[in-house]
mmCIF file of C-alpha atoms in Angstrom:
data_model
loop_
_atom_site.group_PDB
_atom_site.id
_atom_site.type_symbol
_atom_site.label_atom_id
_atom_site.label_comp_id
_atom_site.label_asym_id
_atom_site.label_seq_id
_atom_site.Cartn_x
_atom_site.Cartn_y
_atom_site.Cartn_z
ATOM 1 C CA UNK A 1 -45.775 145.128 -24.352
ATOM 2 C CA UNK A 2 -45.574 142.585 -21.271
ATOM 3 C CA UNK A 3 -44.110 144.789 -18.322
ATOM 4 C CA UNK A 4 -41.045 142.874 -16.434
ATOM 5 C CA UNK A 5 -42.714 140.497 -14.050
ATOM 6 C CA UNK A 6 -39.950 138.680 -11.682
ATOM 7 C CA UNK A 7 -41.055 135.052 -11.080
ATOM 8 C CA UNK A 8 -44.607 135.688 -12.105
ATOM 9 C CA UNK A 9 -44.945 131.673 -12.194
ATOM 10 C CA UNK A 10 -43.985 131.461 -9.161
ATOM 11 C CA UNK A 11 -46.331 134.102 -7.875
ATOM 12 C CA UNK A 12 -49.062 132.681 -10.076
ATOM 13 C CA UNK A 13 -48.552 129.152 -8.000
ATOM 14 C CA UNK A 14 -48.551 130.758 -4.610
ATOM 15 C CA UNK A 15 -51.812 132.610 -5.226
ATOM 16 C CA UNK A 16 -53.712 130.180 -6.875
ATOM 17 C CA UNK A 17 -53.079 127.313 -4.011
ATOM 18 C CA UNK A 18 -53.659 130.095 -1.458
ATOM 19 C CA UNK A 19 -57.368 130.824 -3.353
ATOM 20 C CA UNK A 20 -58.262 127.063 -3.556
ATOM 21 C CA UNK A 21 -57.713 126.520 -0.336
ATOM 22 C CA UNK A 22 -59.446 129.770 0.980
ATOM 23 C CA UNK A 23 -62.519 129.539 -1.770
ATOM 24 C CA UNK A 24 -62.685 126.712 -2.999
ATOM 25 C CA UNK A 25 -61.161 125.420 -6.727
ATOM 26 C CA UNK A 26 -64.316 125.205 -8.664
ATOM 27 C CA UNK A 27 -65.435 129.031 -7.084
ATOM 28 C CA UNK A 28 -61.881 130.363 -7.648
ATOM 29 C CA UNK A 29 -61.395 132.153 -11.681
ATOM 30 C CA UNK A 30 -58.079 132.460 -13.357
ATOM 31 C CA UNK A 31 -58.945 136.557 -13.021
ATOM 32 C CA UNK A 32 -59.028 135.999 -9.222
ATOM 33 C CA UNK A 33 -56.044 134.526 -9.354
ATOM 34 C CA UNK A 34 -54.037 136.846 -11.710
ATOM 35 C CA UNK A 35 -55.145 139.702 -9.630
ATOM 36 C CA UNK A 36 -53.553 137.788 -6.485
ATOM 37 C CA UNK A 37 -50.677 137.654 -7.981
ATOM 38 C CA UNK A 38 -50.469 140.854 -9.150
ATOM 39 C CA UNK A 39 -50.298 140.516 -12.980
ATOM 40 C CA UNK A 40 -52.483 140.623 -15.855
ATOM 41 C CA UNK A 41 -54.656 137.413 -17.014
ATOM 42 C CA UNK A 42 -52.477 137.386 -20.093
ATOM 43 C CA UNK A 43 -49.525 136.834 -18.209
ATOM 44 C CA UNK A 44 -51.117 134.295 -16.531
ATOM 45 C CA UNK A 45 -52.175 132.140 -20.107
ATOM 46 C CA UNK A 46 -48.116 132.684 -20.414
ATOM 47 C CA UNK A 47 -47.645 130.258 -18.152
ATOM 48 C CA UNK A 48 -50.437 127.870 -17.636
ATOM 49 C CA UNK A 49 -53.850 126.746 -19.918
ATOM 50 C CA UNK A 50 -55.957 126.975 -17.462
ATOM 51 C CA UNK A 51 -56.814 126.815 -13.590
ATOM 52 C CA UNK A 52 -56.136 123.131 -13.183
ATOM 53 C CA UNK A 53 -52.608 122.957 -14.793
ATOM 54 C CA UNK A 54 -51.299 124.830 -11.912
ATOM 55 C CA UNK A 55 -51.558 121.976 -10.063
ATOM 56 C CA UNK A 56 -50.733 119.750 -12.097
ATOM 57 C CA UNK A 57 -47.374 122.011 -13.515
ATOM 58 C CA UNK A 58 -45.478 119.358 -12.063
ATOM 59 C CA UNK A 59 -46.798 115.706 -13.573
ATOM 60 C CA UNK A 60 -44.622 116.135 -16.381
ATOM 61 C CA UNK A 61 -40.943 116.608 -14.523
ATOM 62 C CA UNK A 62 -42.121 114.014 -12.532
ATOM 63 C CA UNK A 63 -42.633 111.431 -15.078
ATOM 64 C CA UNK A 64 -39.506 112.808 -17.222
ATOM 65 C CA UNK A 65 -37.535 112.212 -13.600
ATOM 66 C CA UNK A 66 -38.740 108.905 -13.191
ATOM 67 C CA UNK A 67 -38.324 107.439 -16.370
ATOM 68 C CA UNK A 68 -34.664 109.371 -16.719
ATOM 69 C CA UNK A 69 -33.697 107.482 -13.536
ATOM 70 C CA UNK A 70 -35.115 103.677 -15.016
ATOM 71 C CA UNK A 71 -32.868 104.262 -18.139
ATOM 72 C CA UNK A 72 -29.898 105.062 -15.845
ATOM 73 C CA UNK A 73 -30.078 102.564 -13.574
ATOM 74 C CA UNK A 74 -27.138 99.773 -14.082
ATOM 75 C CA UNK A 75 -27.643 97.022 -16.742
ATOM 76 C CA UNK A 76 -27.983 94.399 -14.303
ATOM 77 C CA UNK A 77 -30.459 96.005 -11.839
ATOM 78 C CA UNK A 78 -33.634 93.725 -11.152
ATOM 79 C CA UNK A 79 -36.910 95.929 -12.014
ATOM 80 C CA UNK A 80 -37.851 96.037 -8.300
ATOM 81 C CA UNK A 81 -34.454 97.591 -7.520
ATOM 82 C CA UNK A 82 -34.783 99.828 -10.823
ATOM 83 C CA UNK A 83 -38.064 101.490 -9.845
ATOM 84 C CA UNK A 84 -37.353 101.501 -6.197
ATOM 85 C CA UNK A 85 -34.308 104.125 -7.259
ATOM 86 C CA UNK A 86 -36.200 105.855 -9.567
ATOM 87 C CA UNK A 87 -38.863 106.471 -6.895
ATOM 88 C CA UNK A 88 -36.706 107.689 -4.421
ATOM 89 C CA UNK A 89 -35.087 110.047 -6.980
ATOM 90 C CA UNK A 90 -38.644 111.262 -8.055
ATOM 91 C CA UNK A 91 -38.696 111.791 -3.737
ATOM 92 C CA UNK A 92 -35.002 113.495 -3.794
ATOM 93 C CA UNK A 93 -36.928 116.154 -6.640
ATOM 94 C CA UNK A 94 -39.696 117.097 -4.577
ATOM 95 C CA UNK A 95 -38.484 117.242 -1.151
ATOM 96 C CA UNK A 96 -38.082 121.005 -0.536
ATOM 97 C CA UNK A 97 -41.517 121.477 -1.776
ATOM 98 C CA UNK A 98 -43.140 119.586 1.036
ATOM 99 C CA UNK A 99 -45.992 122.398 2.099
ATOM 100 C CA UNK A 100 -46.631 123.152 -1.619
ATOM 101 C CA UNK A 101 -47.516 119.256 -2.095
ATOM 102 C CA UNK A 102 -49.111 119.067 1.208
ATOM 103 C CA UNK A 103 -51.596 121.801 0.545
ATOM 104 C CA UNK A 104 -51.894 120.381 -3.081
ATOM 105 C CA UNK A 105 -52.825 117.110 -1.987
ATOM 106 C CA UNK A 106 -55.557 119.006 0.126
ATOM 107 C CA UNK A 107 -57.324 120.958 -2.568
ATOM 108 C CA UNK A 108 -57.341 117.970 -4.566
ATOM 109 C CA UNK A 109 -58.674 115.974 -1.758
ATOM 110 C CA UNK A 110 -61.519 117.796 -1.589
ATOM 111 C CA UNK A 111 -62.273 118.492 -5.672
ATOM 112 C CA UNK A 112 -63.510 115.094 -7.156
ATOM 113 C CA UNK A 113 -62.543 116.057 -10.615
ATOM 114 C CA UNK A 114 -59.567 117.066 -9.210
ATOM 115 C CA UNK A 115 -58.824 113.669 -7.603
ATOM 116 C CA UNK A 116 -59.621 112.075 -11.598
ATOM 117 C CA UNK A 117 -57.488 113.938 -12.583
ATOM 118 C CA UNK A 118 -54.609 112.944 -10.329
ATOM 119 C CA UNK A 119 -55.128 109.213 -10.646
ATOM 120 C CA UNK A 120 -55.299 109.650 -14.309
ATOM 121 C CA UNK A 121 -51.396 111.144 -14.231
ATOM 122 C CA UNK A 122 -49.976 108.258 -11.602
ATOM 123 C CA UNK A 123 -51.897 105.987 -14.449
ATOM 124 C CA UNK A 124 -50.170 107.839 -16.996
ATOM 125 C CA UNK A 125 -46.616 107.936 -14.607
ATOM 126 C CA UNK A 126 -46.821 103.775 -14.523
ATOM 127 C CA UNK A 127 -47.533 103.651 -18.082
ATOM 128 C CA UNK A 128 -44.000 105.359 -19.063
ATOM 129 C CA UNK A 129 -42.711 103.677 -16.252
ATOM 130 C CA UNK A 130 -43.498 100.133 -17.733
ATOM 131 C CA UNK A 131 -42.561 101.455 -21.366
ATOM 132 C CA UNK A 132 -39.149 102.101 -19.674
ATOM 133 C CA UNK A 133 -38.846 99.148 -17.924
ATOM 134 C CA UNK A 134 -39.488 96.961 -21.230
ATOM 135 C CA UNK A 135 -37.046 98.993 -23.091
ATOM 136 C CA UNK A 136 -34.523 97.573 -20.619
ATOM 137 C CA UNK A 137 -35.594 93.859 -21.734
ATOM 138 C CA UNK A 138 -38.410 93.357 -18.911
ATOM 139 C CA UNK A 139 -41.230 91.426 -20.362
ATOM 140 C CA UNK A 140 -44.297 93.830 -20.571
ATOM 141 C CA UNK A 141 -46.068 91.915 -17.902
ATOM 142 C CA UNK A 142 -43.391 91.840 -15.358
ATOM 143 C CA UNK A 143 -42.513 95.759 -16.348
ATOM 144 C CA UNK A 144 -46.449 96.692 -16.014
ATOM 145 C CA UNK A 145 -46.500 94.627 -12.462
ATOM 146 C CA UNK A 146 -43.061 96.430 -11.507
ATOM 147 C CA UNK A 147 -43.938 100.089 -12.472
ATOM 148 C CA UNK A 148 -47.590 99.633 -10.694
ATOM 149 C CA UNK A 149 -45.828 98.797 -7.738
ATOM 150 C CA UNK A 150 -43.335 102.044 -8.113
ATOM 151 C CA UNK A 151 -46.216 103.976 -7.882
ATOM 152 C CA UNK A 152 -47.892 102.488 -4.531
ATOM 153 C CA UNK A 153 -45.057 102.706 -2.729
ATOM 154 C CA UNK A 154 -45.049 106.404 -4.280
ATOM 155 C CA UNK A 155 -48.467 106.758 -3.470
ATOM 156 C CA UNK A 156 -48.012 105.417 0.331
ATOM 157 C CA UNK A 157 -45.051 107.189 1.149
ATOM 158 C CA UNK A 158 -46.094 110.515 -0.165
ATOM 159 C CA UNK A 159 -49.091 110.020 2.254
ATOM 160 C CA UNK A 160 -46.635 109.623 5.149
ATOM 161 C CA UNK A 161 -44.785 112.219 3.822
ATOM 162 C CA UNK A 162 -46.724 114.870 4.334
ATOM 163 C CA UNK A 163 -48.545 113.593 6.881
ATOM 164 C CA UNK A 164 -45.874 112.433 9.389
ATOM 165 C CA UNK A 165 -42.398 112.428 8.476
ATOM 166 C CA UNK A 166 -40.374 115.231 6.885
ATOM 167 C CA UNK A 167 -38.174 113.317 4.860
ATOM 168 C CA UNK A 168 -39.692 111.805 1.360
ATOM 169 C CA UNK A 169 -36.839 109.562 0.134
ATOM 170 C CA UNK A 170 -36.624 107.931 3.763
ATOM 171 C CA UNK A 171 -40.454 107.560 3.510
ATOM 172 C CA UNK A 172 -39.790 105.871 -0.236
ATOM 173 C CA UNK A 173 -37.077 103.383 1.510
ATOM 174 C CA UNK A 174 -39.652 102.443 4.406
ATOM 175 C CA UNK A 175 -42.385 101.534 2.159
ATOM 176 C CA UNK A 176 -39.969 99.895 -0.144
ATOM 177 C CA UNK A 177 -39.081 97.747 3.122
ATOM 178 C CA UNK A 178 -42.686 97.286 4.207
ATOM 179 C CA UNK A 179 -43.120 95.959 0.583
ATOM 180 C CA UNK A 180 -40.595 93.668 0.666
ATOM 181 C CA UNK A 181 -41.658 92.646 4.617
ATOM 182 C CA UNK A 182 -45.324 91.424 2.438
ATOM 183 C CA UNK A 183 -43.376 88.807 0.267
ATOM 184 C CA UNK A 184 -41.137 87.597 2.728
ATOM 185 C CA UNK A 185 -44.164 87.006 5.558
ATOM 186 C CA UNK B 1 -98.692 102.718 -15.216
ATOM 187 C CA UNK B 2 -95.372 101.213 -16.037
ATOM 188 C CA UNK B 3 -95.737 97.973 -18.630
ATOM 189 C CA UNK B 4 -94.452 94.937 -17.945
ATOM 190 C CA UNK B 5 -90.437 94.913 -19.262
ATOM 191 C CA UNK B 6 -88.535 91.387 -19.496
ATOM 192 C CA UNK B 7 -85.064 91.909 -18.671
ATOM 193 C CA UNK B 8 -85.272 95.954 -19.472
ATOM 194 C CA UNK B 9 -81.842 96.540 -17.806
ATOM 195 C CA UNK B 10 -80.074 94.029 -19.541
ATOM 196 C CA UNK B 11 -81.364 95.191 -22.911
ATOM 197 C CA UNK B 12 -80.859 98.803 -21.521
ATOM 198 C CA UNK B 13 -76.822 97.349 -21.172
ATOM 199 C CA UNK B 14 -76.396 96.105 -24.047
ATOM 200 C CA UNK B 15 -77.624 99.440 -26.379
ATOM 201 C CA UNK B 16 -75.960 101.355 -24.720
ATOM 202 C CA UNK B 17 -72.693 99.259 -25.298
ATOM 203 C CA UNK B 18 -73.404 98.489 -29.045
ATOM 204 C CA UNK B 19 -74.408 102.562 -29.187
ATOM 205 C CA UNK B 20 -71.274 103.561 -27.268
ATOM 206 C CA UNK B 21 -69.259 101.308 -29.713
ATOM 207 C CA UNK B 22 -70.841 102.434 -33.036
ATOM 208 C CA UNK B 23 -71.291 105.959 -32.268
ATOM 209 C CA UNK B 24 -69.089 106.466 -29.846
ATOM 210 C CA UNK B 25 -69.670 107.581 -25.635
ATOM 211 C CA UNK B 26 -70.605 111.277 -26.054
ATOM 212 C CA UNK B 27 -72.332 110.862 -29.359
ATOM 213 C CA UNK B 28 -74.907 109.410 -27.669
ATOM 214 C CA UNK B 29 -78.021 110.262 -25.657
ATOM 215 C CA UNK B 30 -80.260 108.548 -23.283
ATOM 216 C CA UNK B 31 -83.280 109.067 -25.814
ATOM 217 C CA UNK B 32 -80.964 107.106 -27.850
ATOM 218 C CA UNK B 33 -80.275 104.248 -26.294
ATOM 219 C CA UNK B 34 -83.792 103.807 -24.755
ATOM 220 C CA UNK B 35 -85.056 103.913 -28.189
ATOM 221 C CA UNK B 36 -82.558 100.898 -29.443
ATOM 222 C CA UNK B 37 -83.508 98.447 -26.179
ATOM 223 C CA UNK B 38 -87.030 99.374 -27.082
ATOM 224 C CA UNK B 39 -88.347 101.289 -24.143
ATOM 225 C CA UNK B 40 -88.980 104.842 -22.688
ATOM 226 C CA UNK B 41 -86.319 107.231 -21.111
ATOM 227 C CA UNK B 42 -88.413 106.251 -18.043
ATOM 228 C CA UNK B 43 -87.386 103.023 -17.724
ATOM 229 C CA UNK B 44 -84.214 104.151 -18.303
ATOM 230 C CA UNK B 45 -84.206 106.757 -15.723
ATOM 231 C CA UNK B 46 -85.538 103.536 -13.542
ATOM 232 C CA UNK B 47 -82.565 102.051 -13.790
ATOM 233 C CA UNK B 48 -79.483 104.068 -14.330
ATOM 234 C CA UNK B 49 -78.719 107.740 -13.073
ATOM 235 C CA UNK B 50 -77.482 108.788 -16.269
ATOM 236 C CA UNK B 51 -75.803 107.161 -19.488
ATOM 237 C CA UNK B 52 -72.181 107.152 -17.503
ATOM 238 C CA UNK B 53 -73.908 104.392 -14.848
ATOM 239 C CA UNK B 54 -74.839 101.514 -17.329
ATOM 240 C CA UNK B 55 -70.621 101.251 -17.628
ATOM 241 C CA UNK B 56 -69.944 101.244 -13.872
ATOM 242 C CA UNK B 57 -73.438 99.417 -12.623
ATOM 243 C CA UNK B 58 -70.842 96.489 -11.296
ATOM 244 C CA UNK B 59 -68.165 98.746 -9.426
ATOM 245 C CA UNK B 60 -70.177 98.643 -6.514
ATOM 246 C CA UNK B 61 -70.539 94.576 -7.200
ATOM 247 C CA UNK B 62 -66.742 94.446 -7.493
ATOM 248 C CA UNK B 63 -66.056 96.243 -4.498
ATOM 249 C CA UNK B 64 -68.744 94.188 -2.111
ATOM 250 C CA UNK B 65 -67.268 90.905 -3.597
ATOM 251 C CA UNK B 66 -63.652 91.745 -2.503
ATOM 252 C CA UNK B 67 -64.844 93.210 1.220
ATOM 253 C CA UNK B 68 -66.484 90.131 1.541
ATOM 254 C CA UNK B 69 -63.620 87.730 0.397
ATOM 255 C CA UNK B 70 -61.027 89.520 2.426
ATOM 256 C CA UNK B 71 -63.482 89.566 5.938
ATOM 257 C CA UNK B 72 -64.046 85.585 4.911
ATOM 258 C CA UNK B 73 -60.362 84.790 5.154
ATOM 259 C CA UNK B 74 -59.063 82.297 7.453
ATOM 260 C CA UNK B 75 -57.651 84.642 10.611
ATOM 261 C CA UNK B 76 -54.172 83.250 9.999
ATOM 262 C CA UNK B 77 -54.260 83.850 6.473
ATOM 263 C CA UNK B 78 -51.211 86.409 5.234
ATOM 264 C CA UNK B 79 -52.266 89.815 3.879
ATOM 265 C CA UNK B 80 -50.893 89.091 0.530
ATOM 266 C CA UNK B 81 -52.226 85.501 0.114
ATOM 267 C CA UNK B 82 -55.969 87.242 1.024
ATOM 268 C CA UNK B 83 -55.809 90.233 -1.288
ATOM 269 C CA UNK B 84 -54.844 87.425 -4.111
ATOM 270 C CA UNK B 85 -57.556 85.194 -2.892
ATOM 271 C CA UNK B 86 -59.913 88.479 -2.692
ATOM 272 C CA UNK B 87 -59.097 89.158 -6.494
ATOM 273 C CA UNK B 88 -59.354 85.824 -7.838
ATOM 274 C CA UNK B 89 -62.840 85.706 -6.257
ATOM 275 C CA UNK B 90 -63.621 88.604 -7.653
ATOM 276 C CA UNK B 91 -62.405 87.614 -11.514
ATOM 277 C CA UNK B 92 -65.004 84.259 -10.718
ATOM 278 C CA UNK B 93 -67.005 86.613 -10.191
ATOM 279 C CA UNK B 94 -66.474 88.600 -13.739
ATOM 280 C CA UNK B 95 -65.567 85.335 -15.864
ATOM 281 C CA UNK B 96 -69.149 85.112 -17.893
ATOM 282 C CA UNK B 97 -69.101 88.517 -19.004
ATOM 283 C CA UNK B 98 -66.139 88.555 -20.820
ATOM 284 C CA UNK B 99 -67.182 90.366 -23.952
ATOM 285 C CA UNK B 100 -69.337 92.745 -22.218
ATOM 286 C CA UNK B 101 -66.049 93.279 -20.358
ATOM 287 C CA UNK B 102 -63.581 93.530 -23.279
ATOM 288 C CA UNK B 103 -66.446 96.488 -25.068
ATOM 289 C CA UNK B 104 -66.442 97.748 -22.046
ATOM 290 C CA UNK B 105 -62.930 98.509 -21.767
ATOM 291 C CA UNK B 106 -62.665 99.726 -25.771
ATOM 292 C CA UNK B 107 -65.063 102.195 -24.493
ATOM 293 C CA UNK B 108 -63.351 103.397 -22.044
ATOM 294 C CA UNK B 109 -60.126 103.732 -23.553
ATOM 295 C CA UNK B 110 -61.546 105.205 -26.265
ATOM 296 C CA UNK B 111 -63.381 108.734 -23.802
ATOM 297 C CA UNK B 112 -60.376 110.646 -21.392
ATOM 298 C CA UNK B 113 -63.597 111.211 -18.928
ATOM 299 C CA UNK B 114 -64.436 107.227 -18.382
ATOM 300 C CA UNK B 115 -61.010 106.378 -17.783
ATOM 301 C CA UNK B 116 -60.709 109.037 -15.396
ATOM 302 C CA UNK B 117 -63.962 107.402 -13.397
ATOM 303 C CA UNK B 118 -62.506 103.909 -14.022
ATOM 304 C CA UNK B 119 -59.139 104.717 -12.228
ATOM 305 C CA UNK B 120 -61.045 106.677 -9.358
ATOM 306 C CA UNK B 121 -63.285 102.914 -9.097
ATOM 307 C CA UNK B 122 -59.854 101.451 -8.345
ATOM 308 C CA UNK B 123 -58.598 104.111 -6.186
ATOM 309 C CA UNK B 124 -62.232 103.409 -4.233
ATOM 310 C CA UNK B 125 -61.604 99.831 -4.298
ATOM 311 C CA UNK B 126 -58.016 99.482 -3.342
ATOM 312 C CA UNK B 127 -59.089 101.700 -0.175
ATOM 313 C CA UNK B 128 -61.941 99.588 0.606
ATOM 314 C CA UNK B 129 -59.276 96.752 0.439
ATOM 315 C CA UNK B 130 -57.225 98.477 3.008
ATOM 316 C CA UNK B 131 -59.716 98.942 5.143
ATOM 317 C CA UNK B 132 -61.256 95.878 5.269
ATOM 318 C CA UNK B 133 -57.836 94.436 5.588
ATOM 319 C CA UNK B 134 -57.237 96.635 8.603
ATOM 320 C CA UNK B 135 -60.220 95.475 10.266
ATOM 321 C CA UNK B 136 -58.465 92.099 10.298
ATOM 322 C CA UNK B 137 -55.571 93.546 12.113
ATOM 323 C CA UNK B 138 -53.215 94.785 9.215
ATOM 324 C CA UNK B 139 -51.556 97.861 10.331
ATOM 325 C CA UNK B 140 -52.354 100.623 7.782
ATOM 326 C CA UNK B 141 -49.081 101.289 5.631
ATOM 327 C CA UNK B 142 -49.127 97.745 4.743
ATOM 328 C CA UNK B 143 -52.787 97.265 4.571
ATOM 329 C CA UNK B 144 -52.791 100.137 1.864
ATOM 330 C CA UNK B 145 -49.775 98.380 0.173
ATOM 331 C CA UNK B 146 -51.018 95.268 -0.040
ATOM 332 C CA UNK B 147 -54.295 96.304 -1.067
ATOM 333 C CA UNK B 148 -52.684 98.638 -4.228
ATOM 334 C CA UNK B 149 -50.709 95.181 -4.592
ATOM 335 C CA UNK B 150 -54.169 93.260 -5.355
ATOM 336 C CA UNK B 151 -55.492 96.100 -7.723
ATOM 337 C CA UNK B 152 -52.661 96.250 -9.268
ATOM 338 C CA UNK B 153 -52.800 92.140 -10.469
ATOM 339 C CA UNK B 154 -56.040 92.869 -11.154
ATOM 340 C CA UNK B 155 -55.423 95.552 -13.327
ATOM 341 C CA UNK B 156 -52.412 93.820 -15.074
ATOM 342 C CA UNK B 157 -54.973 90.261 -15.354
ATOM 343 C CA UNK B 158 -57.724 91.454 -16.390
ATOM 344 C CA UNK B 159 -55.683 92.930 -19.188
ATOM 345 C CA UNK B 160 -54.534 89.522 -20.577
ATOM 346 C CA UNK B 161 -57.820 88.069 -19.956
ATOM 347 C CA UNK B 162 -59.726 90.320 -22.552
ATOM 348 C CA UNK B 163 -56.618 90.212 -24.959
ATOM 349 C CA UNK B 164 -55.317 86.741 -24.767
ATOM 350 C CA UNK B 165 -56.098 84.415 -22.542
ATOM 351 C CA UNK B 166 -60.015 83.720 -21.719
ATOM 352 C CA UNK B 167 -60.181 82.266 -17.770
ATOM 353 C CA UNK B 168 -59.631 85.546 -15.620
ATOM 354 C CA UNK B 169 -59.109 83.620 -12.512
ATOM 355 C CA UNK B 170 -55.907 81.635 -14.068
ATOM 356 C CA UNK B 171 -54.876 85.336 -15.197
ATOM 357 C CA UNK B 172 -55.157 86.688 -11.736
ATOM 358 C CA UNK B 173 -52.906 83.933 -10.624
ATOM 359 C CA UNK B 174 -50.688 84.039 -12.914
ATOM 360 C CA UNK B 175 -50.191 87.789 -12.206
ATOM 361 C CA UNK B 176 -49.205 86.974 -8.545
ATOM 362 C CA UNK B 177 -47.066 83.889 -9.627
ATOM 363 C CA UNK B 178 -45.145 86.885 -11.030
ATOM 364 C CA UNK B 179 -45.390 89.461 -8.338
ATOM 365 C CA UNK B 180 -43.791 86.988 -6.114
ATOM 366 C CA UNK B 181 -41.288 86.187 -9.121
ATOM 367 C CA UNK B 182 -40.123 90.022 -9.146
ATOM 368 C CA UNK B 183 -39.585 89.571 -5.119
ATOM 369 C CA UNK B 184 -37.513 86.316 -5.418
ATOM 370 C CA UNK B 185 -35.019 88.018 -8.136
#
């Protein structure tokens, strides 16, 4: 019987970004990380498949947050203005988790299968982006052109984010402006 | 000593293609394709690091053309008007391999592990882009926009080109015809 284990998830994230960082992610097991945390390797295939979904735990609310916020957005919206919102509520979601993405982005930084990895899920992100977008009438090349721009501007500003400035939904509205500042030039 | 092999690369490209198609990417070996263009795994091994190369031989093609075409734009030139003149060069460029192209990209849709090393290609180019459009005085958040701009009409034209529409350059500008379009809503 699986002992009571409060916020073993939790505990399970913490250790494994501290061990990638310290070790390394390819020399880092999912024993080494269960014993970290302080539970059993069962309790850690509870929660996650493997190593690499623990980084990648949070693709999925991402993607559900972004396309939630394209279907919401008022009728009339332009796409631009559409995916510019849902950006900066994808921002709003992650913005008390600022040193968990920062050393994220780190560890993946360094991994190359890592990095694959996390282009192939912004690929996948602009995908349901532009499936949303034409399910509001956009014409599929227009909606592909419109989500691929939601995610540079995600892209850039997460890169200021954690680099420079604390606050991710201001970062979303600069590059947003800086986007805009390209087309008007 | 090494016989004399006309055009052992090209033949070398074009099993592994037809091989990749038939049998699929991971069903097939070096031996195999080496054995279909007729030669040893030698020559093989002469040309290509391993069976992944022979799909992404002309990433490092892609990448030198668009460099060059953004460091050969007039100094005045905006940085959006060079990325889409850096991209249309670049789909010149690509224009007489179309169906090599379009099997290309059924391959790689078709194996989760070549798509992941065709999105980190982009990811490669579009920083190249920024750099070299830094270099010309582009300060880096908009460098790095405008240069996830370009790959992004690439990405969206060379789509069209290999399903409908068989000039690439008229694709890539009818891409930023509507880039501009979603900025003038």
């Amino acid at each position: 019987m699986a002992r009571w284990e409060p916020d073993a998830r939790g505990r399970l994230m913490l250790a494994a970004l501290a061990l990638y960082t310290e070790r390394g992610y390819e020399q880092t097991t999912v024993a080494d990380i269960a014993q970290r945390a302080g539970v059993t390797e069962r309790t850690f295939f509870r929660h996650f498949t493997d190593k690499r979904e623990v980084l990648f735990d949070g693709s999925a609310t991402l993607q559900s947050t972004v396309v939630a916020a394209i279907a919401d957005a008022p009728s009339d919206a332009l796409p631009l203005d559409v995916i510019g919102a849902a950006m900066e509520r994808a921002a709003v979601s992650m913005q008390d988790r600022r040193d968990f993405a920062r050393q994220r982005a780190a560890i993946i930084a360094a991994t190359p299968s890592l990095h694959e990895r996390e282009l192939l899920k912004l690929a996948t992100l602009s995908t349901a982006a532009a499936t949303a977008l034409q399910t509001r009438g956009v014409p599929p090349v227009p909606a592909a052109l419109a989500a691929e721009l939601g995610v540079a501007v995600f892209k850039v500003a997460f890169e200021q984010w954690i680099s420079d400035s604390p606050d991710f939904p201001t970062c979303i509205r600069a590059a947003l402006a800086e986007l805009s500042a390209l087309h008007r030039a």
